[in-house]
PDB file of C-alpha atoms in Angstrom:
ATOM      1  CA  MET A   1     132.913 -45.775 140.771  1.00  0.00           C
ATOM      2  CA  VAL A   2     134.582 -47.529 142.745  1.00  0.00           C
ATOM      3  CA  PHE A   3     134.079 -46.041 145.973  1.00  0.00           C
ATOM      4  CA  GLU A   4     130.359 -45.258 145.075  1.00  0.00           C
ATOM      5  CA  TYR A   5     129.629 -49.179 145.648  1.00  0.00           C
ATOM      6  CA  ARG A   6     132.276 -49.876 148.250  1.00  0.00           C
ATOM      7  CA  PRO A   7     130.002 -49.268 151.350  1.00  0.00           C
ATOM      8  CA  LYS A   8     127.705 -51.618 149.277  1.00  0.00           C
ATOM      9  CA  LEU A   9     130.010 -53.995 149.096  1.00  0.00           C
ATOM     10  CA  LEU A  10     131.049 -54.266 152.321  1.00  0.00           C
ATOM     11  CA  GLY A  11     127.411 -54.214 153.691  1.00  0.00           C
ATOM     12  CA  THR A  12     127.120 -57.663 151.689  1.00  0.00           C
ATOM     13  CA  ALA A  13     130.322 -59.191 152.597  1.00  0.00           C
ATOM     14  CA  TYR A  14     129.517 -58.751 156.144  1.00  0.00           C
ATOM     15  CA  SER A  15     126.176 -60.322 155.301  1.00  0.00           C
ATOM     16  CA  LEU A  16     127.573 -63.139 153.943  1.00  0.00           C
ATOM     17  CA  CYS A  17     129.825 -63.085 157.395  1.00  0.00           C
ATOM     18  CA  VAL A  18     126.681 -62.908 159.131  1.00  0.00           C
ATOM     19  CA  ASP A  19     124.759 -65.964 157.198  1.00  0.00           C
ATOM     20  CA  LEU A  20     127.756 -68.411 158.048  1.00  0.00           C
ATOM     21  CA  VAL A  21     127.716 -67.019 162.224  1.00  0.00           C
ATOM     22  CA  THR A  22     123.894 -68.363 161.874  1.00  0.00           C
ATOM     23  CA  ALA A  23     125.079 -71.533 160.212  1.00  0.00           C
ATOM     24  CA  GLU A  24     127.425 -72.692 162.968  1.00  0.00           C
ATOM     25  CA  VAL A  25     124.941 -71.487 165.888  1.00  0.00           C
ATOM     26  CA  VAL A  26     121.632 -73.199 164.078  1.00  0.00           C
ATOM     27  CA  GLN A  27     124.199 -76.418 163.433  1.00  0.00           C
ATOM     28  CA  ALA A  28     125.464 -76.447 166.891  1.00  0.00           C
ATOM     29  CA  PHE A  29     121.652 -76.290 168.496  1.00  0.00           C
ATOM     30  CA  ARG A  30     121.074 -78.475 166.252  1.00  0.00           C
ATOM     31  CA  ARG A  31     123.494 -80.939 168.043  1.00  0.00           C
ATOM     32  CA  ARG A  32     121.802 -79.887 171.401  1.00  0.00           C
ATOM     33  CA  GLU A  33     118.327 -80.420 170.382  1.00  0.00           C
ATOM     34  CA  VAL A  34     117.393 -76.737 170.380  1.00  0.00           C
ATOM     35  CA  PRO A  35     115.316 -75.844 167.603  1.00  0.00           C
ATOM     36  CA  CYS A  36     115.490 -72.529 166.252  1.00  0.00           C
ATOM     37  CA  VAL A  37     113.750 -70.010 163.708  1.00  0.00           C
ATOM     38  CA  LEU A  38     115.440 -67.666 161.722  1.00  0.00           C
ATOM     39  CA  LEU A  39     113.376 -63.982 162.021  1.00  0.00           C
ATOM     40  CA  LYS A  40     115.010 -61.367 159.568  1.00  0.00           C
ATOM     41  CA  GLY A  41     118.273 -61.242 158.036  1.00  0.00           C
ATOM     42  CA  PRO A  42     118.818 -62.794 154.320  1.00  0.00           C
ATOM     43  CA  VAL A  43     114.797 -64.101 155.067  1.00  0.00           C
ATOM     44  CA  THR A  44     113.920 -60.800 154.634  1.00  0.00           C
ATOM     45  CA  VAL A  45     116.464 -60.118 151.943  1.00  0.00           C
ATOM     46  CA  GLU A  46     114.848 -62.788 149.930  1.00  0.00           C
ATOM     47  CA  TRP A  47     111.161 -61.806 150.065  1.00  0.00           C
ATOM     48  CA  LEU A  48     111.076 -58.048 150.389  1.00  0.00           C
ATOM     49  CA  TYR A  49     114.213 -56.869 148.114  1.00  0.00           C
ATOM     50  CA  ALA A  50     114.207 -59.477 145.072  1.00  0.00           C
ATOM     51  CA  ASP A  51     115.177 -56.561 142.896  1.00  0.00           C
ATOM     52  CA  GLY A  52     118.395 -56.098 143.774  1.00  0.00           C
ATOM     53  CA  THR A  53     118.148 -53.573 146.254  1.00  0.00           C
ATOM     54  CA  TYR A  54     120.782 -53.427 148.825  1.00  0.00           C
ATOM     55  CA  ARG A  55     119.178 -54.083 151.905  1.00  0.00           C
ATOM     56  CA  PRO A  56     121.772 -54.370 154.602  1.00  0.00           C
ATOM     57  CA  TYR A  57     121.227 -56.780 158.279  1.00  0.00           C
ATOM     58  CA  GLY A  58     123.917 -57.198 160.946  1.00  0.00           C
ATOM     59  CA  ASP A  59     123.204 -59.859 162.866  1.00  0.00           C
ATOM     60  CA  SER A  60     121.049 -63.601 163.547  1.00  0.00           C
ATOM     61  CA  ASP A  61     117.902 -63.094 165.247  1.00  0.00           C
ATOM     62  CA  LEU A  62     117.308 -66.385 166.477  1.00  0.00           C
ATOM     63  CA  LEU A  63     114.051 -67.551 168.305  1.00  0.00           C
ATOM     64  CA  VAL A  64     113.983 -70.760 170.317  1.00  0.00           C
ATOM     65  CA  PRO A  65     111.312 -71.999 172.257  1.00  0.00           C
ATOM     66  CA  SER A  66     111.259 -70.270 176.145  1.00  0.00           C
ATOM     67  CA  THR A  67     112.075 -73.780 178.064  1.00  0.00           C
ATOM     68  CA  LEU A  68     115.649 -74.072 176.026  1.00  0.00           C
ATOM     69  CA  VAL A  69     116.526 -70.683 176.285  1.00  0.00           C
ATOM     70  CA  PRO A  70     119.193 -71.799 179.087  1.00  0.00           C
ATOM     71  CA  VAL A  71     120.521 -74.211 176.726  1.00  0.00           C
ATOM     72  CA  ALA A  72     120.741 -72.166 174.198  1.00  0.00           C
ATOM     73  CA  GLU A  73     122.591 -69.720 176.088  1.00  0.00           C
ATOM     74  CA  ALA A  74     124.990 -72.668 177.600  1.00  0.00           C
ATOM     75  CA  VAL A  75     125.931 -73.574 173.240  1.00  0.00           C
ATOM     76  CA  LEU A  76     126.534 -69.967 172.745  1.00  0.00           C
ATOM     77  CA  ARG A  77     129.117 -69.672 175.824  1.00  0.00           C
ATOM     78  CA  GLU A  78     130.988 -72.406 174.358  1.00  0.00           C
ATOM     79  CA  LEU A  79     130.721 -70.735 171.019  1.00  0.00           C
ATOM     80  CA  GLY A  80     132.454 -68.407 172.399  1.00  0.00           C
ATOM     81  CA  PHE A  81     130.167 -65.535 172.674  1.00  0.00           C
ATOM     82  CA  ARG A  82     128.695 -63.626 175.808  1.00  0.00           C
ATOM     83  CA  TYR A  83     126.433 -61.649 176.941  1.00  0.00           C
ATOM     84  CA  ALA A  84     125.850 -58.535 176.163  1.00  0.00           C
ATOM     85  CA  PHE A  85     123.158 -55.616 177.553  1.00  0.00           C
ATOM     86  CA  ASP A  86     120.219 -54.790 174.467  1.00  0.00           C
ATOM     87  CA  ALA A  87     121.139 -50.929 173.133  1.00  0.00           C
ATOM     88  CA  PHE A  88     117.328 -49.928 174.204  1.00  0.00           C
ATOM     89  CA  GLY A  89     118.390 -46.784 176.557  1.00  0.00           C
ATOM     90  CA  PRO A  90     118.988 -47.477 179.466  1.00  0.00           C
ATOM     91  CA  GLU A  91     117.321 -50.343 181.046  1.00  0.00           C
ATOM     92  CA  PRO A  92     120.070 -53.288 181.659  1.00  0.00           C
ATOM     93  CA  SER A  93     118.112 -56.001 179.579  1.00  0.00           C
ATOM     94  CA  LEU A  94     114.957 -56.657 177.913  1.00  0.00           C
ATOM     95  CA  PRO A  95     113.322 -60.201 178.002  1.00  0.00           C
ATOM     96  CA  ALA A  96     112.482 -59.782 174.512  1.00  0.00           C
ATOM     97  CA  GLY A  97     115.810 -60.126 172.450  1.00  0.00           C
ATOM     98  CA  LEU A  98     119.270 -61.129 174.404  1.00  0.00           C
ATOM     99  CA  ALA A  99     121.889 -59.566 173.075  1.00  0.00           C
ATOM    100  CA  TRP A 100     125.455 -61.741 172.344  1.00  0.00           C
ATOM    101  CA  ARG A 101     127.991 -61.107 170.934  1.00  0.00           C
ATOM    102  CA  ARG A 102     131.607 -62.656 169.521  1.00  0.00           C
ATOM    103  CA  GLY A 103     133.928 -59.762 168.625  1.00  0.00           C
ATOM    104  CA  GLU A 104     132.263 -58.585 165.442  1.00  0.00           C
ATOM    105  CA  ASP A 105     129.233 -61.476 165.537  1.00  0.00           C
ATOM    106  CA  LYS A 106     126.215 -60.521 166.821  1.00  0.00           C
ATOM    107  CA  VAL A 107     123.367 -63.233 167.768  1.00  0.00           C
ATOM    108  CA  ASP A 108     119.673 -61.931 169.213  1.00  0.00           C
ATOM    109  CA  LEU A 109     118.715 -64.535 171.298  1.00  0.00           C
ATOM    110  CA  HIS A 110     114.636 -63.732 171.495  1.00  0.00           C
ATOM    111  CA  GLU A 111     111.681 -66.000 173.114  1.00  0.00           C
ATOM    112  CA  THR A 112     108.722 -63.793 172.448  1.00  0.00           C
ATOM    113  CA  LEU A 113     108.711 -59.958 170.117  1.00  0.00           C
ATOM    114  CA  ILE A 114     107.932 -56.382 171.715  1.00  0.00           C
ATOM    115  CA  GLY A 115     104.432 -55.857 171.505  1.00  0.00           C
ATOM    116  CA  ILE A 116     103.501 -59.644 171.878  1.00  0.00           C
ATOM    117  CA  GLU A 117     101.564 -59.769 175.261  1.00  0.00           C
ATOM    118  CA  ALA A 118     101.225 -63.003 175.463  1.00  0.00           C
ATOM    119  CA  GLU A 119     103.701 -65.649 177.078  1.00  0.00           C
ATOM    120  CA  PRO A 120     106.688 -66.815 175.304  1.00  0.00           C
ATOM    121  CA  ALA A 121     105.281 -70.672 175.134  1.00  0.00           C
ATOM    122  CA  ALA A 122     102.400 -69.505 173.243  1.00  0.00           C
ATOM    123  CA  VAL A 123     104.853 -67.560 170.904  1.00  0.00           C
ATOM    124  CA  TRP A 124     106.849 -69.992 170.423  1.00  0.00           C
ATOM    125  CA  THR A 125     103.524 -72.658 169.443  1.00  0.00           C
ATOM    126  CA  ALA A 126     102.619 -70.038 167.144  1.00  0.00           C
ATOM    127  CA  LEU A 127     104.939 -68.520 164.713  1.00  0.00           C
ATOM    128  CA  THR A 128     106.614 -71.813 164.059  1.00  0.00           C
ATOM    129  CA  ALA A 129     103.318 -73.175 163.269  1.00  0.00           C
ATOM    130  CA  SER A 130     104.265 -72.369 159.900  1.00  0.00           C
ATOM    131  CA  THR A 131     108.034 -72.320 159.121  1.00  0.00           C
ATOM    132  CA  GLU A 132     109.770 -73.805 156.027  1.00  0.00           C
ATOM    133  CA  THR A 133     113.378 -74.289 155.355  1.00  0.00           C
ATOM    134  CA  ARG A 134     115.721 -71.978 153.820  1.00  0.00           C
ATOM    135  CA  GLN A 135     119.556 -72.653 152.749  1.00  0.00           C
ATOM    136  CA  ILE A 136     121.778 -69.912 154.976  1.00  0.00           C
ATOM    137  CA  GLY A 137     125.171 -70.348 155.491  1.00  0.00           C
ATOM    138  CA  GLY A 138     125.035 -73.476 153.420  1.00  0.00           C
ATOM    139  CA  GLU A 139     122.711 -74.968 156.557  1.00  0.00           C
ATOM    140  CA  GLY A 140     119.552 -75.625 156.294  1.00  0.00           C
ATOM    141  CA  VAL A 141     117.357 -73.191 158.647  1.00  0.00           C
ATOM    142  CA  ARG A 142     114.008 -72.730 159.470  1.00  0.00           C
ATOM    143  CA  VAL A 143     112.515 -69.512 158.729  1.00  0.00           C
ATOM    144  CA  LEU A 144     108.939 -68.061 159.215  1.00  0.00           C
ATOM    145  CA  THR A 145     106.735 -68.248 156.351  1.00  0.00           C
ATOM    146  CA  ARG A 146     104.536 -65.211 154.756  1.00  0.00           C
ATOM    147  CA  THR A 147     102.055 -64.577 157.372  1.00  0.00           C
ATOM    148  CA  PRO A 148     104.478 -64.625 160.344  1.00  0.00           C
ATOM    149  CA  GLN A 149     106.942 -62.608 158.574  1.00  0.00           C
ATOM    150  CA  ALA A 150     104.142 -60.038 157.938  1.00  0.00           C
ATOM    151  CA  PHE A 151     102.835 -59.865 161.383  1.00  0.00           C
ATOM    152  CA  HIS A 152     106.700 -59.844 162.502  1.00  0.00           C
ATOM    153  CA  VAL A 153     107.395 -56.570 159.719  1.00  0.00           C
ATOM    154  CA  ALA A 154     104.328 -54.858 161.255  1.00  0.00           C
ATOM    155  CA  LEU A 155     105.220 -55.127 164.705  1.00  0.00           C
ATOM    156  CA  HIS A 156     109.058 -54.599 163.703  1.00  0.00           C
ATOM    157  CA  ALA A 157     107.585 -51.168 162.759  1.00  0.00           C
ATOM    158  CA  ALA A 158     106.085 -50.166 165.733  1.00  0.00           C
ATOM    159  CA  GLN A 159     108.472 -51.200 167.719  1.00  0.00           C
ATOM    160  CA  HIS A 160     111.132 -48.689 165.913  1.00  0.00           C
ATOM    161  CA  GLY A 161     109.377 -45.969 165.185  1.00  0.00           C
ATOM    162  CA  VAL A 162     109.305 -43.290 162.702  1.00  0.00           C
ATOM    163  CA  ARG A 163     112.834 -43.047 163.036  1.00  0.00           C
ATOM    164  CA  ASP A 164     114.390 -46.417 161.958  1.00  0.00           C
ATOM    165  CA  HIS A 165     113.665 -45.771 158.003  1.00  0.00           C
ATOM    166  CA  GLN A 166     115.247 -49.548 157.410  1.00  0.00           C
ATOM    167  CA  ALA A 167     111.859 -50.767 158.963  1.00  0.00           C
ATOM    168  CA  LEU A 168     109.249 -48.455 157.272  1.00  0.00           C
ATOM    169  CA  GLU A 169     111.191 -49.555 153.957  1.00  0.00           C
ATOM    170  CA  ASP A 170     110.407 -53.197 154.999  1.00  0.00           C
ATOM    171  CA  LEU A 171     106.753 -52.200 156.151  1.00  0.00           C
ATOM    172  CA  GLY A 172     105.988 -50.507 152.884  1.00  0.00           C
ATOM    173  CA  ARG A 173     107.525 -53.515 150.365  1.00  0.00           C
ATOM    174  CA  ALA A 174     105.384 -55.856 152.521  1.00  0.00           C
ATOM    175  CA  ILE A 175     102.103 -54.639 151.753  1.00  0.00           C
ATOM    176  CA  ALA A 176     102.816 -53.515 148.154  1.00  0.00           C
ATOM    177  CA  ARG A 177     103.244 -57.635 147.859  1.00  0.00           C
ATOM    178  CA  LEU A 178     100.446 -58.475 150.302  1.00  0.00           C
ATOM    179  CA  HIS A 179      96.621 -58.667 150.009  1.00  0.00           C
ATOM    180  CA  ASP A 180      94.422 -57.783 152.963  1.00  0.00           C
ATOM    181  CA  SER A 181      94.081 -61.912 153.220  1.00  0.00           C
ATOM    182  CA  ASP A 182      97.367 -62.276 154.285  1.00  0.00           C
ATOM    183  CA  TRP A 183      97.217 -59.125 155.994  1.00  0.00           C
ATOM    184  CA  ARG A 184      94.305 -60.563 157.642  1.00  0.00           C
ATOM    185  CA  ALA A 185      95.485 -63.744 158.440  1.00  0.00           C
ATOM    186  CA  ALA A 186      98.560 -61.889 160.026  1.00  0.00           C
ATOM    187  CA  GLY A 187      95.769 -59.706 162.548  1.00  0.00           C
ATOM    188  CA  GLU A 188      94.498 -63.108 163.506  1.00  0.00           C
ATOM    189  CA  LEU A 189      97.820 -64.283 164.440  1.00  0.00           C
ATOM    190  CA  ALA A 190      98.187 -60.916 166.357  1.00  0.00           C
ATOM    191  CA  GLU A 191      94.971 -61.655 168.017  1.00  0.00           C
ATOM    192  CA  ALA A 192      96.265 -64.571 169.039  1.00  0.00           C
ATOM    193  CA  LEU A 193      99.758 -63.903 170.142  1.00  0.00           C
ATOM    194  CA  GLU A 194      97.283 -60.661 172.189  1.00  0.00           C
ATOM    195  CA  ALA A 195      99.344 -58.464 170.093  1.00  0.00           C
ATOM    196  CA  VAL A 196      97.160 -56.307 168.060  1.00  0.00           C
ATOM    197  CA  GLU A 197      97.544 -52.902 169.414  1.00  0.00           C
ATOM    198  CA  ALA A 198     100.780 -53.669 168.344  1.00  0.00           C
ATOM    199  CA  PHE A 199     100.586 -54.913 165.102  1.00  0.00           C
ATOM    200  CA  ALA A 200      97.705 -51.806 164.030  1.00  0.00           C
ATOM    201  CA  ARG A 201     100.360 -49.338 164.918  1.00  0.00           C
ATOM    202  CA  GLY A 202     102.721 -50.939 163.151  1.00  0.00           C
ATOM    203  CA  LEU A 203     100.537 -50.920 160.374  1.00  0.00           C
ATOM    204  CA  ARG A 204      99.624 -47.452 160.501  1.00  0.00           C
ATOM    205  CA  MET A 205     103.131 -46.319 160.272  1.00  0.00           C
ATOM    206  CA  LEU A 206     102.728 -45.713 156.678  1.00  0.00           C
ATOM    207  CA  PRO A 207      99.442 -44.153 154.969  1.00  0.00           C
ATOM    208  CA  ALA A 208      98.852 -47.392 152.542  1.00  0.00           C
ATOM    209  CA  GLY A 209      98.745 -49.677 155.962  1.00  0.00           C
ATOM    210  CA  ALA A 210      96.745 -47.343 157.711  1.00  0.00           C
ATOM    211  CA  GLU A 211      93.812 -48.049 154.917  1.00  0.00           C
ATOM    212  CA  ILE A 212      94.670 -52.113 155.527  1.00  0.00           C
ATOM    213  CA  ALA A 213      93.599 -51.593 159.122  1.00  0.00           C
ATOM    214  CA  ALA A 214      91.028 -49.539 158.487  1.00  0.00           C
ATOM    215  CA  ARG A 215      89.811 -52.263 156.048  1.00  0.00           C
ATOM    216  CA  LEU A 216      90.814 -54.758 158.444  1.00  0.00           C
ATOM    217  CA  GLY A 217      88.219 -52.891 161.449  1.00  0.00           C
ATOM    218  CA  LEU A 218      91.915 -53.066 163.376  1.00  0.00           C
ATOM    219  CA  PRO A 219      91.447 -51.259 166.458  1.00  0.00           C
ATOM    220  CA  GLU A 220      92.818 -47.436 166.722  1.00  0.00           C
ATOM    221  CA  GLY A 221      93.241 -46.852 170.582  1.00  0.00           C
ATOM    222  CA  THR A 222      97.590 -47.490 171.472  1.00  0.00           C
ATOM    223  CA  SER A 223      98.717 -47.841 174.904  1.00  0.00           C
ATOM    224  CA  ILE A 224     101.347 -44.983 175.975  1.00  0.00           C
ATOM    225  CA  ARG A 225     104.698 -47.117 175.083  1.00  0.00           C
ATOM    226  CA  THR A 226     103.460 -48.498 172.190  1.00  0.00           C
ATOM    227  CA  GLU A 227     102.992 -44.689 171.221  1.00  0.00           C
ATOM    228  CA  LEU A 228     106.253 -43.976 172.588  1.00  0.00           C
ATOM    229  CA  ASN A 229     108.125 -46.767 170.833  1.00  0.00           C
ATOM    230  CA  ALA A 230     106.224 -45.347 167.132  1.00  0.00           C
ATOM    231  CA  ALA A 231     106.964 -41.792 167.693  1.00  0.00           C
ATOM    232  CA  SER A 232     110.830 -42.826 168.717  1.00  0.00           C
ATOM    233  CA  ARG A 233     110.269 -40.452 171.330  1.00  0.00           C
ATOM    234  CA  PRO A 234     113.434 -40.466 173.810  1.00  0.00           C
ATOM    235  CA  PRO A 235     114.481 -43.767 175.847  1.00  0.00           C
ATOM    236  CA  GLY A 236     113.830 -42.022 178.899  1.00  0.00           C
ATOM    237  CA  ALA A 237     110.064 -41.860 178.254  1.00  0.00           C
ATOM    238  CA  VAL A 238     109.780 -44.947 178.019  1.00  0.00           C
ATOM    239  CA  SER A 239     111.351 -45.513 181.623  1.00  0.00           C
ATOM    240  CA  PHE A 240     109.283 -42.861 183.156  1.00  0.00           C
ATOM    241  CA  ASP A 241     105.957 -45.233 182.146  1.00  0.00           C
ATOM    242  CA  GLU A 242     107.077 -47.947 183.568  1.00  0.00           C
ATOM    243  CA  LEU A 243     107.756 -46.023 186.929  1.00  0.00           C
ATOM    244  CA  THR A 244     104.356 -45.161 187.100  1.00  0.00           C
ATOM    245  CA  ARG A 245     103.656 -49.109 187.180  1.00  0.00           C
ATOM    246  CA  ALA A 246     105.764 -49.841 189.716  1.00  0.00           C
ATOM    247  CA  LYS A 247     103.285 -51.756 192.430  1.00  0.00           C
ATOM    248  CA  GLY A 248     103.638 -50.346 195.912  1.00  0.00           C
ATOM    249  CA  ALA A 249     107.069 -48.470 196.839  1.00  0.00           C
ATOM    250  CA  ARG A 250     109.580 -51.194 197.341  1.00  0.00           C
ATOM    251  CA  GLN A 251     109.206 -51.915 193.465  1.00  0.00           C
ATOM    252  CA  LEU A 252     109.321 -48.771 192.764  1.00  0.00           C
ATOM    253  CA  SER A 253     112.645 -48.411 194.693  1.00  0.00           C
ATOM    254  CA  ALA A 254     114.168 -51.642 193.278  1.00  0.00           C
ATOM    255  CA  GLN A 255     113.350 -49.888 189.309  1.00  0.00           C
ATOM    256  CA  VAL A 256     114.891 -46.519 190.156  1.00  0.00           C
ATOM    257  CA  ALA A 257     118.050 -48.114 191.760  1.00  0.00           C
ATOM    258  CA  ARG A 258     118.822 -50.616 189.378  1.00  0.00           C
ATOM    259  CA  LYS A 259     118.641 -48.095 186.505  1.00  0.00           C
ATOM    260  CA  LEU A 260     121.056 -45.339 188.582  1.00  0.00           C
ATOM    261  CA  PHE A 261     122.992 -48.227 189.819  1.00  0.00           C
ATOM    262  CA  PRO A 262     122.509 -51.357 187.510  1.00  0.00           C
ATOM    263  CA  SER A 263     125.170 -54.106 187.360  1.00  0.00           C
ATOM    264  CA  ARG A 264     129.196 -53.561 186.765  1.00  0.00           C
ATOM    265  CA  ALA A 265     129.140 -55.716 183.973  1.00  0.00           C
ATOM    266  CA  PHE A 266     126.447 -53.233 182.649  1.00  0.00           C
ATOM    267  CA  MET A 267     128.116 -50.396 182.917  1.00  0.00           C
ATOM    268  CA  ARG A 268     131.618 -52.548 181.040  1.00  0.00           C
ATOM    269  CA  TRP A 269     129.009 -52.476 178.626  1.00  0.00           C
ATOM    270  CA  TRP A 270     127.593 -49.338 178.367  1.00  0.00           C
ATOM    271  CA  THR A 271     130.886 -47.040 178.258  1.00  0.00           C
ATOM    272  CA  PRO A 272     134.735 -47.828 177.965  1.00  0.00           C
ATOM    273  CA  LEU A 273     135.336 -45.968 181.336  1.00  0.00           C
ATOM    274  CA  ALA A 274     134.057 -48.292 183.283  1.00  0.00           C
ATOM    275  CA  ARG A 275     136.884 -50.813 181.899  1.00  0.00           C
ATOM    276  CA  ARG A 276     140.035 -49.121 183.116  1.00  0.00           C
ATOM    277  CA  GLY A 277     139.689 -50.426 186.546  1.00  0.00           C
ATOM    278  CA  PRO A 278     137.708 -49.407 190.018  1.00  0.00           C
ATOM    279  CA  GLY A 279     138.576 -45.807 189.326  1.00  0.00           C
ATOM    280  CA  GLY A 280     136.950 -45.915 186.031  1.00  0.00           C
ATOM    281  CA  LEU A 281     134.215 -47.971 187.220  1.00  0.00           C
ATOM    282  CA  VAL A 282     133.349 -45.218 189.811  1.00  0.00           C
ATOM    283  CA  ALA A 283     133.834 -42.389 187.586  1.00  0.00           C
ATOM    284  CA  ALA A 284     131.601 -44.137 185.259  1.00  0.00           C
ATOM    285  CA  TYR A 285     128.650 -44.745 188.195  1.00  0.00           C
ATOM    286  CA  ALA A 286     129.188 -40.434 188.356  1.00  0.00           C
ATOM    287  CA  TRP A 287     128.420 -40.435 184.205  1.00  0.00           C
ATOM    288  CA  ARG A 288     125.666 -42.644 184.254  1.00  0.00           C
ATOM    289  CA  LEU A 289     124.049 -40.429 187.111  1.00  0.00           C
ATOM    290  CA  ALA A 290     124.925 -37.443 184.979  1.00  0.00           C
ATOM    291  CA  TRP A 291     123.555 -38.564 181.968  1.00  0.00           C
ATOM    292  CA  ILE A 292     120.144 -39.935 182.996  1.00  0.00           C
ATOM    293  CA  ALA A 293     119.454 -36.028 184.539  1.00  0.00           C
ATOM    294  CA  GLY A 294     120.795 -34.526 180.870  1.00  0.00           C
ATOM    295  CA  HIS A 295     118.268 -36.638 179.460  1.00  0.00           C
ATOM    296  CA  SER A 296     115.561 -37.495 182.050  1.00  0.00           C
ATOM    297  CA  ALA A 297     113.939 -34.105 180.844  1.00  0.00           C
ATOM    298  CA  PRO A 298     113.114 -34.833 177.535  1.00  0.00           C
ATOM    299  CA  GLY A 299     111.714 -38.633 178.152  1.00  0.00           C
ATOM    300  CA  PHE A 300     110.062 -36.833 180.688  1.00  0.00           C
ATOM    301  CA  ARG A 301     107.980 -34.262 178.632  1.00  0.00           C
ATOM    302  CA  ALA A 302     107.193 -36.612 175.807  1.00  0.00           C
ATOM    303  CA  TRP A 303     105.693 -39.510 178.920  1.00  0.00           C
ATOM    304  CA  LEU A 304     103.822 -36.384 179.777  1.00  0.00           C
ATOM    305  CA  ARG A 305     102.276 -35.528 176.435  1.00  0.00           C
ATOM    306  CA  ALA A 306     101.712 -39.459 175.402  1.00  0.00           C
ATOM    307  CA  ARG A 307      99.266 -39.151 179.552  1.00  0.00           C
ATOM    308  CA  ARG A 308      97.787 -35.668 178.121  1.00  0.00           C
ATOM    309  CA  GLN A 309      96.337 -37.136 175.593  1.00  0.00           C
ATOM    310  CA  GLY A 310      94.615 -39.504 177.172  1.00  0.00           C
ATOM    311  CA  LEU A 311      96.170 -43.035 175.819  1.00  0.00           C
ATOM    312  CA  PRO A 312      96.067 -45.646 178.466  1.00  0.00           C
ATOM    313  CA  ARG A 313      98.618 -47.824 179.966  1.00  0.00           C
ATOM    314  CA  ASN A 314     100.120 -50.620 179.260  1.00  0.00           C
ATOM    315  CA  THR A 315      99.414 -53.357 182.209  1.00  0.00           C
TER     316      THR A 315
END
């Protein structure tokens, strides 16, 4: 019986450590006058898992104003964090969430969210229009209220797709708790942030959500990128979609070169082989070319199927 509960006990203990890291970072941000809002983690647990169901989390997702991202990054460096690249496929980085690591401590610094097309400045203004304070790790931390939380849960499901059971569980619990009026308010937020497509696709990840989307009259059309994410297609599929949107041969060549030969810092994050001196770095680049060659065919087929479905491209 002890062994049965041991993973949950360890997970809960780790989540408590995450809360302490959150409190430390928020306090440091406050000293440097960097406002921030915690997006998920204990907020999600308190909102959707009050029945005691185990819901682990392993990092702190903090939203900051886009104009203060450089200051926030400097604070994280002072605390001993180092920038690590987001692990969303072979792309070197994602502007929506910058991953920072300090040993086992993880902080994802956001200025926007995947699925939002509005400018980052608008994201901060809209999402923080309704916040409240929660005690997390002994520190008062700003968190999202019901409407932006509902919006985020749907976007998160659309981003991570059918294979992310935790995101779908969060969405299902939110659907069970909220009324159409709540989702209508979340939809208005999605419209303000140019994220209706991702919001609607996220709701439709579950049958009950699809019914809500229909009642609200949300559009059914979706772009190639949104559909590829929702279907948890190979990461390379999204890369092919990005390449087709390159403006001119020069930009296309730059994108291809960046994916084939990313920075040395990225390579050292991507594989331990690159950390074994110059020879290891050369071998890592060779391995990357082989890795991309092996993963390109499934990604291309997935992208091609999406194109044949007549889906529009993200612009």
